[in-house]
């Protein structure tokens, strides 16, 4: 488990900071940071003076209760002591130090007064913002005088190598080898990172020009962390192992530089119909795609599967595809040019469909 804020294992607070090896004393509740030891300190056993057998029962103090048996519990029970004998009440040899040795194991809550024992009992912590723990990776004074959920660690950068989702709508890539990303998708980066325009060659350029399947890429290399996003859309990561996937060009966010990509026509379509060309990536590596909302993944092997050409995001590259036109139902099914088209899928594989058909372009007034 990497250094970060996690739910408090004791249950006493919302969050407790894990430094990578142990739980620390730093805690947080509703964005306010504080200090609270993971385990209350046990009270030291009072020293007992040796006495003769005749006076042992009268002079030996009550042993304190054992604390800390439950590692996540509160202070131990308050031990009960016998009422003093009449001879003890009249004994003038008792000193304040002796009285303190009998009362040192009683908690402040039970006494309702200041504990005067040599080693103070662990008590409830009163939050002190000045002692707040820094968010993971930050210096202690980075957020001096500031509290809140944005800086308590839950939104800190994710640790770990490779590619992973920083959150549902942002991708974080730790650059150890070059990768490809959609131009304009970088929102932040740290380190020595370089971005270079990546052309696809003359053949791909002509395909983009004639099909409208735009995929302008940049090559990212160097060392550091790069954060990518696209209009706040949901981000998903797929790992390919010697296989391929066909993706709508508008849904490609980034992929391994070692993957091969090309613009391919959906079988059954033509350039004249438009919008029926996808970007296919093949090989072994990772690819990050975006969806406008949370998608549904359909199993094309269960039954004949149809998807709107604007809502389908990606599908297994080995699926058989064709186009289906529903001219008579154009007013009810599909949207766009007036000729309703759906992609038909058959075979063993999956189809990813988003709950959106893309941005609606307002009609021109001229």
mmCIF file of N, CA and C in Angstrom, residues 7-106:
data_model
loop_
_atom_site.group_PDB
_atom_site.id
_atom_site.type_symbol
_atom_site.label_atom_id
_atom_site.label_comp_id
_atom_site.label_asym_id
_atom_site.label_seq_id
_atom_site.Cartn_x
_atom_site.Cartn_y
_atom_site.Cartn_z
ATOM 1 N N UNK A 7 -8.859 4.976 5.025
ATOM 2 C CA UNK A 7 -9.792 4.912 6.165
ATOM 3 C C UNK A 7 -9.070 4.485 7.431
ATOM 4 N N UNK A 8 -9.363 5.181 8.541
ATOM 5 C CA UNK A 8 -8.699 4.911 9.816
ATOM 6 C C UNK A 8 -9.027 3.501 10.277
ATOM 7 N N UNK A 9 -8.020 2.616 10.427
ATOM 8 C CA UNK A 9 -8.302 1.232 10.849
ATOM 9 C C UNK A 9 -8.866 1.147 12.259
ATOM 10 N N UNK A 10 -8.686 2.198 13.078
ATOM 11 C CA UNK A 10 -9.231 2.160 14.431
ATOM 12 C C UNK A 10 -10.702 2.505 14.464
ATOM 13 N N UNK A 11 -11.200 3.152 13.388
ATOM 14 C CA UNK A 11 -12.592 3.565 13.375
ATOM 15 C C UNK A 11 -12.873 4.837 14.136
ATOM 16 N N UNK A 12 -11.833 5.439 14.740
ATOM 17 C CA UNK A 12 -12.060 6.648 15.535
ATOM 18 C C UNK A 12 -12.121 7.890 14.654
ATOM 19 N N UNK A 13 -11.571 7.816 13.432
ATOM 20 C CA UNK A 13 -11.540 8.974 12.553
ATOM 21 C C UNK A 13 -11.873 8.527 11.141
ATOM 22 N N UNK A 14 -12.118 9.510 10.242
ATOM 23 C CA UNK A 14 -12.420 9.179 8.857
ATOM 24 C C UNK A 14 -11.177 8.655 8.132
ATOM 25 N N UNK A 15 -10.049 9.360 8.282
ATOM 26 C CA UNK A 15 -8.839 8.999 7.561
ATOM 27 C C UNK A 15 -7.641 8.967 8.496
ATOM 28 N N UNK A 16 -6.667 8.122 8.171
ATOM 29 C CA UNK A 16 -5.378 8.087 8.880
ATOM 30 C C UNK A 16 -4.292 7.915 7.826
ATOM 31 N N UNK A 17 -3.140 8.568 8.026
ATOM 32 C CA UNK A 17 -2.083 8.580 7.006
ATOM 33 C C UNK A 17 -1.169 7.365 7.145
ATOM 34 N N UNK A 18 -0.998 6.634 6.046
ATOM 35 C CA UNK A 18 -0.082 5.489 5.945
ATOM 36 C C UNK A 18 1.155 5.946 5.193
ATOM 37 N N UNK A 19 2.354 5.850 5.833
ATOM 38 C CA UNK A 19 3.574 6.393 5.226
ATOM 39 C C UNK A 19 4.312 5.381 4.361
ATOM 40 N N UNK A 20 3.662 4.260 4.088
ATOM 41 C CA UNK A 20 4.280 3.230 3.267
ATOM 42 C C UNK A 20 4.760 2.045 4.071
ATOM 43 N N UNK A 21 4.930 2.224 5.394
ATOM 44 C CA UNK A 21 5.374 1.104 6.230
ATOM 45 C C UNK A 21 4.570 0.989 7.519
ATOM 46 N N UNK A 22 4.130 2.121 8.085
ATOM 47 C CA UNK A 22 3.351 2.078 9.324
ATOM 48 C C UNK A 22 2.257 3.114 9.254
ATOM 49 N N UNK A 23 1.248 2.924 10.105
ATOM 50 C CA UNK A 23 0.224 3.944 10.299
ATOM 51 C C UNK A 23 0.809 5.049 11.181
ATOM 52 N N UNK A 24 0.615 6.305 10.780
ATOM 53 C CA UNK A 24 1.129 7.432 11.555
ATOM 54 C C UNK A 24 0.068 7.951 12.508
ATOM 55 N N UNK A 25 0.419 8.991 13.276
ATOM 56 C CA UNK A 25 -0.527 9.606 14.212
ATOM 57 C C UNK A 25 -1.370 10.683 13.548
ATOM 58 N N UNK A 26 -1.169 10.932 12.241
ATOM 59 C CA UNK A 26 -1.915 11.971 11.547
ATOM 60 C C UNK A 26 -3.284 11.451 11.126
ATOM 61 N N UNK A 27 -4.350 12.164 11.504
ATOM 62 C CA UNK A 27 -5.711 11.782 11.171
ATOM 63 C C UNK A 27 -6.431 12.977 10.570
ATOM 64 N N UNK A 28 -7.596 12.715 9.944
ATOM 65 C CA UNK A 28 -8.395 13.783 9.340
ATOM 66 C C UNK A 28 -9.864 13.444 9.468
ATOM 67 N N UNK A 29 -10.662 14.470 9.785
ATOM 68 C CA UNK A 29 -12.108 14.332 9.874
ATOM 69 C C UNK A 29 -12.754 15.511 9.147
ATOM 70 N N UNK A 30 -13.522 15.208 8.095
ATOM 71 C CA UNK A 30 -14.209 16.233 7.314
ATOM 72 C C UNK A 30 -13.233 17.308 6.838
ATOM 73 N N UNK A 31 -12.043 16.880 6.415
ATOM 74 C CA UNK A 31 -11.060 17.802 5.883
ATOM 75 C C UNK A 31 -10.183 18.477 6.911
ATOM 76 N N UNK A 32 -10.479 18.300 8.211
ATOM 77 C CA UNK A 32 -9.670 18.915 9.269
ATOM 78 C C UNK A 32 -8.675 17.875 9.783
ATOM 79 N N UNK A 33 -7.400 18.189 9.727
ATOM 80 C CA UNK A 33 -6.358 17.263 10.133
ATOM 81 C C UNK A 33 -6.019 17.439 11.615
ATOM 82 N N UNK A 34 -5.577 16.355 12.225
ATOM 83 C CA UNK A 34 -5.276 16.349 13.654
ATOM 84 C C UNK A 34 -4.263 15.256 13.934
ATOM 85 N N UNK A 35 -3.924 15.105 15.205
ATOM 86 C CA UNK A 35 -2.993 14.073 15.661
ATOM 87 C C UNK A 35 -3.703 13.196 16.686
ATOM 88 N N UNK A 36 -3.551 11.882 16.548
ATOM 89 C CA UNK A 36 -4.105 10.944 17.509
ATOM 90 C C UNK A 36 -3.306 9.654 17.415
ATOM 91 N N UNK A 37 -2.613 9.251 18.489
ATOM 92 C CA UNK A 37 -1.815 8.021 18.423
ATOM 93 C C UNK A 37 -2.658 6.827 18.024
ATOM 94 N N UNK A 38 -2.079 5.932 17.243
ATOM 95 C CA UNK A 38 -2.796 4.742 16.820
ATOM 96 C C UNK A 38 -3.204 3.892 18.011
ATOM 97 N N UNK A 39 -2.285 3.755 19.007
ATOM 98 C CA UNK A 39 -2.573 2.960 20.198
ATOM 99 C C UNK A 39 -2.281 3.805 21.430
ATOM 100 N N UNK A 40 -3.253 3.951 22.336
ATOM 101 C CA UNK A 40 -3.000 4.710 23.572
ATOM 102 C C UNK A 40 -1.852 4.103 24.349
ATOM 103 N N UNK A 41 -1.042 4.982 24.978
ATOM 104 C CA UNK A 41 0.085 4.505 25.772
ATOM 105 C C UNK A 41 -0.403 3.871 27.071
ATOM 106 N N UNK A 42 0.211 2.746 27.427
ATOM 107 C CA UNK A 42 -0.162 2.056 28.661
ATOM 108 C C UNK A 42 0.433 2.788 29.866
ATOM 109 N N UNK A 43 -0.277 2.768 30.974
ATOM 110 C CA UNK A 43 0.205 3.388 32.195
ATOM 111 C C UNK A 43 1.324 2.561 32.816
ATOM 112 N N UNK A 44 2.373 3.185 33.322
ATOM 113 C CA UNK A 44 3.416 2.409 34.017
ATOM 114 C C UNK A 44 2.903 1.855 35.333
ATOM 115 N N UNK A 45 3.421 0.682 35.659
ATOM 116 C CA UNK A 45 3.012 0.052 36.911
ATOM 117 C C UNK A 45 3.683 0.757 38.083
ATOM 118 N N UNK A 46 2.895 1.250 39.061
ATOM 119 C CA UNK A 46 3.488 1.954 40.204
ATOM 120 C C UNK A 46 4.455 1.043 40.959
ATOM 121 N N UNK A 47 5.547 1.634 41.452
ATOM 122 C CA UNK A 47 6.520 0.883 42.228
ATOM 123 C C UNK A 47 5.918 0.531 43.597
ATOM 124 N N UNK A 48 6.081 -0.697 43.998
ATOM 125 C CA UNK A 48 5.533 -1.165 45.274
ATOM 126 C C UNK A 48 6.695 -1.457 46.223
ATOM 127 N N UNK A 49 6.687 -0.811 47.383
ATOM 128 C CA UNK A 49 7.741 -1.036 48.362
ATOM 129 C C UNK A 49 7.500 -2.346 49.094
ATOM 130 N N UNK A 50 8.625 -3.030 49.325
ATOM 131 C CA UNK A 50 8.520 -4.289 50.060
ATOM 132 C C UNK A 50 8.175 -4.014 51.517
ATOM 133 N N UNK A 51 7.268 -4.802 52.039
ATOM 134 C CA UNK A 51 6.841 -4.664 53.447
ATOM 135 C C UNK A 51 6.843 -6.029 54.098
ATOM 136 N N UNK A 52 6.721 -5.995 55.366
ATOM 137 C CA UNK A 52 6.680 -7.247 56.120
ATOM 138 C C UNK A 52 5.339 -7.921 55.893
ATOM 139 N N UNK A 53 5.263 -9.223 56.038
ATOM 140 C CA UNK A 53 3.995 -9.941 55.823
ATOM 141 C C UNK A 53 2.868 -9.388 56.691
ATOM 142 N N UNK A 54 3.221 -8.872 57.913
ATOM 143 C CA UNK A 54 2.152 -8.407 58.802
ATOM 144 C C UNK A 54 1.498 -7.151 58.265
ATOM 145 N N UNK A 55 2.248 -6.307 57.546
ATOM 146 C CA UNK A 55 1.673 -5.027 57.105
ATOM 147 C C UNK A 55 1.426 -4.990 55.612
ATOM 148 N N UNK A 56 1.710 -6.114 54.872
ATOM 149 C CA UNK A 56 1.600 -6.102 53.417
ATOM 150 C C UNK A 56 0.193 -5.809 52.953
ATOM 151 N N UNK A 57 -0.799 -6.411 53.628
ATOM 152 C CA UNK A 57 -2.186 -6.221 53.190
ATOM 153 C C UNK A 57 -2.646 -4.804 53.397
ATOM 154 N N UNK A 58 -1.990 -4.035 54.343
ATOM 155 C CA UNK A 58 -2.433 -2.678 54.603
ATOM 156 C C UNK A 58 -1.672 -1.647 53.759
ATOM 157 N N UNK A 59 -0.439 -1.929 53.407
ATOM 158 C CA UNK A 59 0.373 -0.904 52.738
ATOM 159 C C UNK A 59 0.520 -1.123 51.241
ATOM 160 N N UNK A 60 0.231 -2.334 50.731
ATOM 161 C CA UNK A 60 0.429 -2.568 49.300
ATOM 162 C C UNK A 60 -0.657 -1.863 48.497
ATOM 163 N N UNK A 61 -0.284 -0.980 47.544
ATOM 164 C CA UNK A 61 -1.287 -0.257 46.751
ATOM 165 C C UNK A 61 -1.960 -1.171 45.736
ATOM 166 N N UNK A 62 -3.136 -0.748 45.308
ATOM 167 C CA UNK A 62 -3.881 -1.487 44.295
ATOM 168 C C UNK A 62 -3.145 -1.441 42.961
ATOM 169 N N UNK A 63 -2.992 -2.610 42.308
ATOM 170 C CA UNK A 63 -2.318 -2.634 41.018
ATOM 171 C C UNK A 63 -3.234 -2.032 39.954
ATOM 172 N N UNK A 64 -2.670 -1.205 39.039
ATOM 173 C CA UNK A 64 -3.522 -0.603 38.004
ATOM 174 C C UNK A 64 -3.988 -1.636 36.992
ATOM 175 N N UNK A 65 -5.127 -1.316 36.362
ATOM 176 C CA UNK A 65 -5.644 -2.196 35.327
ATOM 177 C C UNK A 65 -4.712 -2.155 34.125
ATOM 178 N N UNK A 66 -4.674 -3.256 33.357
ATOM 179 C CA UNK A 66 -3.800 -3.320 32.183
ATOM 180 C C UNK A 66 -4.487 -2.646 31.013
ATOM 181 N N UNK A 67 -3.764 -1.706 30.372
ATOM 182 C CA UNK A 67 -4.315 -0.970 29.243
ATOM 183 C C UNK A 67 -3.723 -1.478 27.949
ATOM 184 N N UNK A 68 -4.421 -1.182 26.861
ATOM 185 C CA UNK A 68 -3.890 -1.471 25.534
ATOM 186 C C UNK A 68 -4.092 -2.897 25.093
ATOM 187 N N UNK A 69 -4.928 -3.709 25.778
ATOM 188 C CA UNK A 69 -5.168 -5.056 25.314
ATOM 189 C C UNK A 69 -5.825 -5.052 23.941
ATOM 190 N N UNK A 70 -6.740 -4.095 23.731
ATOM 191 C CA UNK A 70 -7.353 -3.907 22.412
ATOM 192 C C UNK A 70 -6.563 -2.834 21.681
ATOM 193 N N UNK A 71 -5.846 -3.165 20.576
ATOM 194 C CA UNK A 71 -4.988 -2.157 19.916
ATOM 195 C C UNK A 71 -5.757 -0.985 19.376
ATOM 196 N N UNK A 72 -7.056 -1.128 19.102
ATOM 197 C CA UNK A 72 -7.836 -0.032 18.556
ATOM 198 C C UNK A 72 -8.877 0.452 19.549
ATOM 199 N N UNK A 73 -8.786 0.041 20.809
ATOM 200 C CA UNK A 73 -9.770 0.442 21.799
ATOM 201 C C UNK A 73 -9.378 1.723 22.482
ATOM 202 N N UNK A 74 -10.261 2.235 23.329
ATOM 203 C CA UNK A 74 -9.979 3.426 24.112
ATOM 204 C C UNK A 74 -9.255 3.027 25.384
ATOM 205 N N UNK A 75 -9.188 3.912 26.353
ATOM 206 C CA UNK A 75 -8.474 3.621 27.581
ATOM 207 C C UNK A 75 -9.162 2.489 28.318
ATOM 208 N N UNK A 76 -8.413 1.782 29.164
ATOM 209 C CA UNK A 76 -8.913 0.609 29.857
ATOM 210 C C UNK A 76 -9.899 0.964 30.944
ATOM 211 N N UNK A 77 -10.500 -0.054 31.571
ATOM 212 C CA UNK A 77 -11.502 0.188 32.602
ATOM 213 C C UNK A 77 -10.883 0.799 33.856
ATOM 214 N N UNK A 78 -11.681 1.526 34.603
ATOM 215 C CA UNK A 78 -11.226 2.139 35.848
ATOM 216 C C UNK A 78 -11.265 1.084 36.936
ATOM 217 N N UNK A 79 -10.105 0.719 37.521
ATOM 218 C CA UNK A 79 -10.098 -0.334 38.545
ATOM 219 C C UNK A 79 -10.786 0.149 39.820
ATOM 220 N N UNK A 80 -11.417 -0.818 40.509
ATOM 221 C CA UNK A 80 -12.090 -0.526 41.762
ATOM 222 C C UNK A 80 -11.140 -0.786 42.927
ATOM 223 N N UNK A 81 -11.145 0.062 43.908
ATOM 224 C CA UNK A 81 -10.306 -0.098 45.094
ATOM 225 C C UNK A 81 -11.203 -0.226 46.322
ATOM 226 N N UNK A 82 -10.701 -0.964 47.320
ATOM 227 C CA UNK A 82 -11.464 -1.154 48.560
ATOM 228 C C UNK A 82 -11.447 0.119 49.383
ATOM 229 N N UNK A 83 -12.512 0.313 50.165
ATOM 230 C CA UNK A 83 -12.567 1.470 51.061
ATOM 231 C C UNK A 83 -11.479 1.349 52.091
ATOM 232 N N UNK A 84 -10.840 2.446 52.517
ATOM 233 C CA UNK A 84 -9.740 2.369 53.494
ATOM 234 C C UNK A 84 -10.240 1.949 54.868
ATOM 235 N N UNK A 85 -9.363 1.252 55.588
ATOM 236 C CA UNK A 85 -9.661 0.874 56.971
ATOM 237 C C UNK A 85 -9.636 2.125 57.852
ATOM 238 N N UNK A 86 -10.240 2.024 59.023
ATOM 239 C CA UNK A 86 -10.261 3.145 59.970
ATOM 240 C C UNK A 86 -8.855 3.537 60.361
ATOM 241 N N UNK A 87 -7.971 2.499 60.507
ATOM 242 C CA UNK A 87 -6.596 2.814 60.884
ATOM 243 C C UNK A 87 -5.891 3.581 59.788
ATOM 244 N N UNK A 88 -6.284 3.314 58.496
ATOM 245 C CA UNK A 88 -5.654 4.015 57.395
ATOM 246 C C UNK A 88 -6.110 5.448 57.338
ATOM 247 N N UNK A 89 -7.373 5.708 57.740
ATOM 248 C CA UNK A 89 -7.875 7.071 57.729
ATOM 249 C C UNK A 89 -7.172 7.936 58.745
ATOM 250 N N UNK A 90 -6.767 7.328 59.839
ATOM 251 C CA UNK A 90 -6.122 8.104 60.890
ATOM 252 C C UNK A 90 -4.621 8.134 60.740
ATOM 253 N N UNK A 91 -4.132 7.417 59.704
ATOM 254 C CA UNK A 91 -2.682 7.366 59.507
ATOM 255 C C UNK A 91 -2.201 8.691 58.948
ATOM 256 N N UNK A 92 -1.364 9.405 59.701
ATOM 257 C CA UNK A 92 -0.869 10.722 59.275
ATOM 258 C C UNK A 92 0.428 10.610 58.513
ATOM 259 N N UNK A 93 0.907 9.366 58.322
ATOM 260 C CA UNK A 93 2.175 9.219 57.589
ATOM 261 C C UNK A 93 1.987 9.261 56.086
ATOM 262 N N UNK A 94 0.701 9.236 55.575
ATOM 263 C CA UNK A 94 0.457 9.280 54.131
ATOM 264 C C UNK A 94 0.890 10.622 53.574
ATOM 265 N N UNK A 95 1.559 10.601 52.438
ATOM 266 C CA UNK A 95 2.074 11.824 51.808
ATOM 267 C C UNK A 95 1.362 12.044 50.478
ATOM 268 N N UNK A 96 1.425 13.257 49.907
ATOM 269 C CA UNK A 96 0.833 13.482 48.577
ATOM 270 C C UNK A 96 1.382 12.520 47.533
ATOM 271 N N UNK A 97 2.668 12.185 47.625
ATOM 272 C CA UNK A 97 3.231 11.276 46.637
ATOM 273 C C UNK A 97 2.573 9.912 46.733
ATOM 274 N N UNK A 98 2.321 9.432 47.976
ATOM 275 C CA UNK A 98 1.688 8.134 48.161
ATOM 276 C C UNK A 98 0.285 8.155 47.614
ATOM 277 N N UNK A 99 -0.458 9.246 47.843
ATOM 278 C CA UNK A 99 -1.817 9.347 47.320
ATOM 279 C C UNK A 99 -1.812 9.339 45.804
ATOM 280 N N UNK A 100 -0.845 10.010 45.216
ATOM 281 C CA UNK A 100 -0.792 10.052 43.758
ATOM 282 C C UNK A 100 -0.550 8.679 43.176
ATOM 283 N N UNK A 101 0.255 7.835 43.888
ATOM 284 C CA UNK A 101 0.533 6.508 43.379
ATOM 285 C C UNK A 101 -0.714 5.656 43.350
ATOM 286 N N UNK A 102 -1.710 5.950 44.234
ATOM 287 C CA UNK A 102 -2.956 5.195 44.217
ATOM 288 C C UNK A 102 -3.899 5.713 43.159
ATOM 289 N N UNK A 103 -3.817 6.986 42.781
ATOM 290 C CA UNK A 103 -4.781 7.575 41.866
ATOM 291 C C UNK A 103 -4.254 7.684 40.442
ATOM 292 N N UNK A 104 -2.974 7.349 40.199
ATOM 293 C CA UNK A 104 -2.379 7.587 38.897
ATOM 294 C C UNK A 104 -3.020 6.797 37.792
ATOM 295 N N UNK A 105 -3.691 5.666 38.037
ATOM 296 C CA UNK A 105 -4.257 4.847 36.989
ATOM 297 C C UNK A 105 -5.698 5.224 36.670
ATOM 298 N N UNK A 106 -6.260 6.228 37.283
ATOM 299 C CA UNK A 106 -7.633 6.633 37.030
ATOM 300 C C UNK A 106 -7.628 7.676 35.924
#
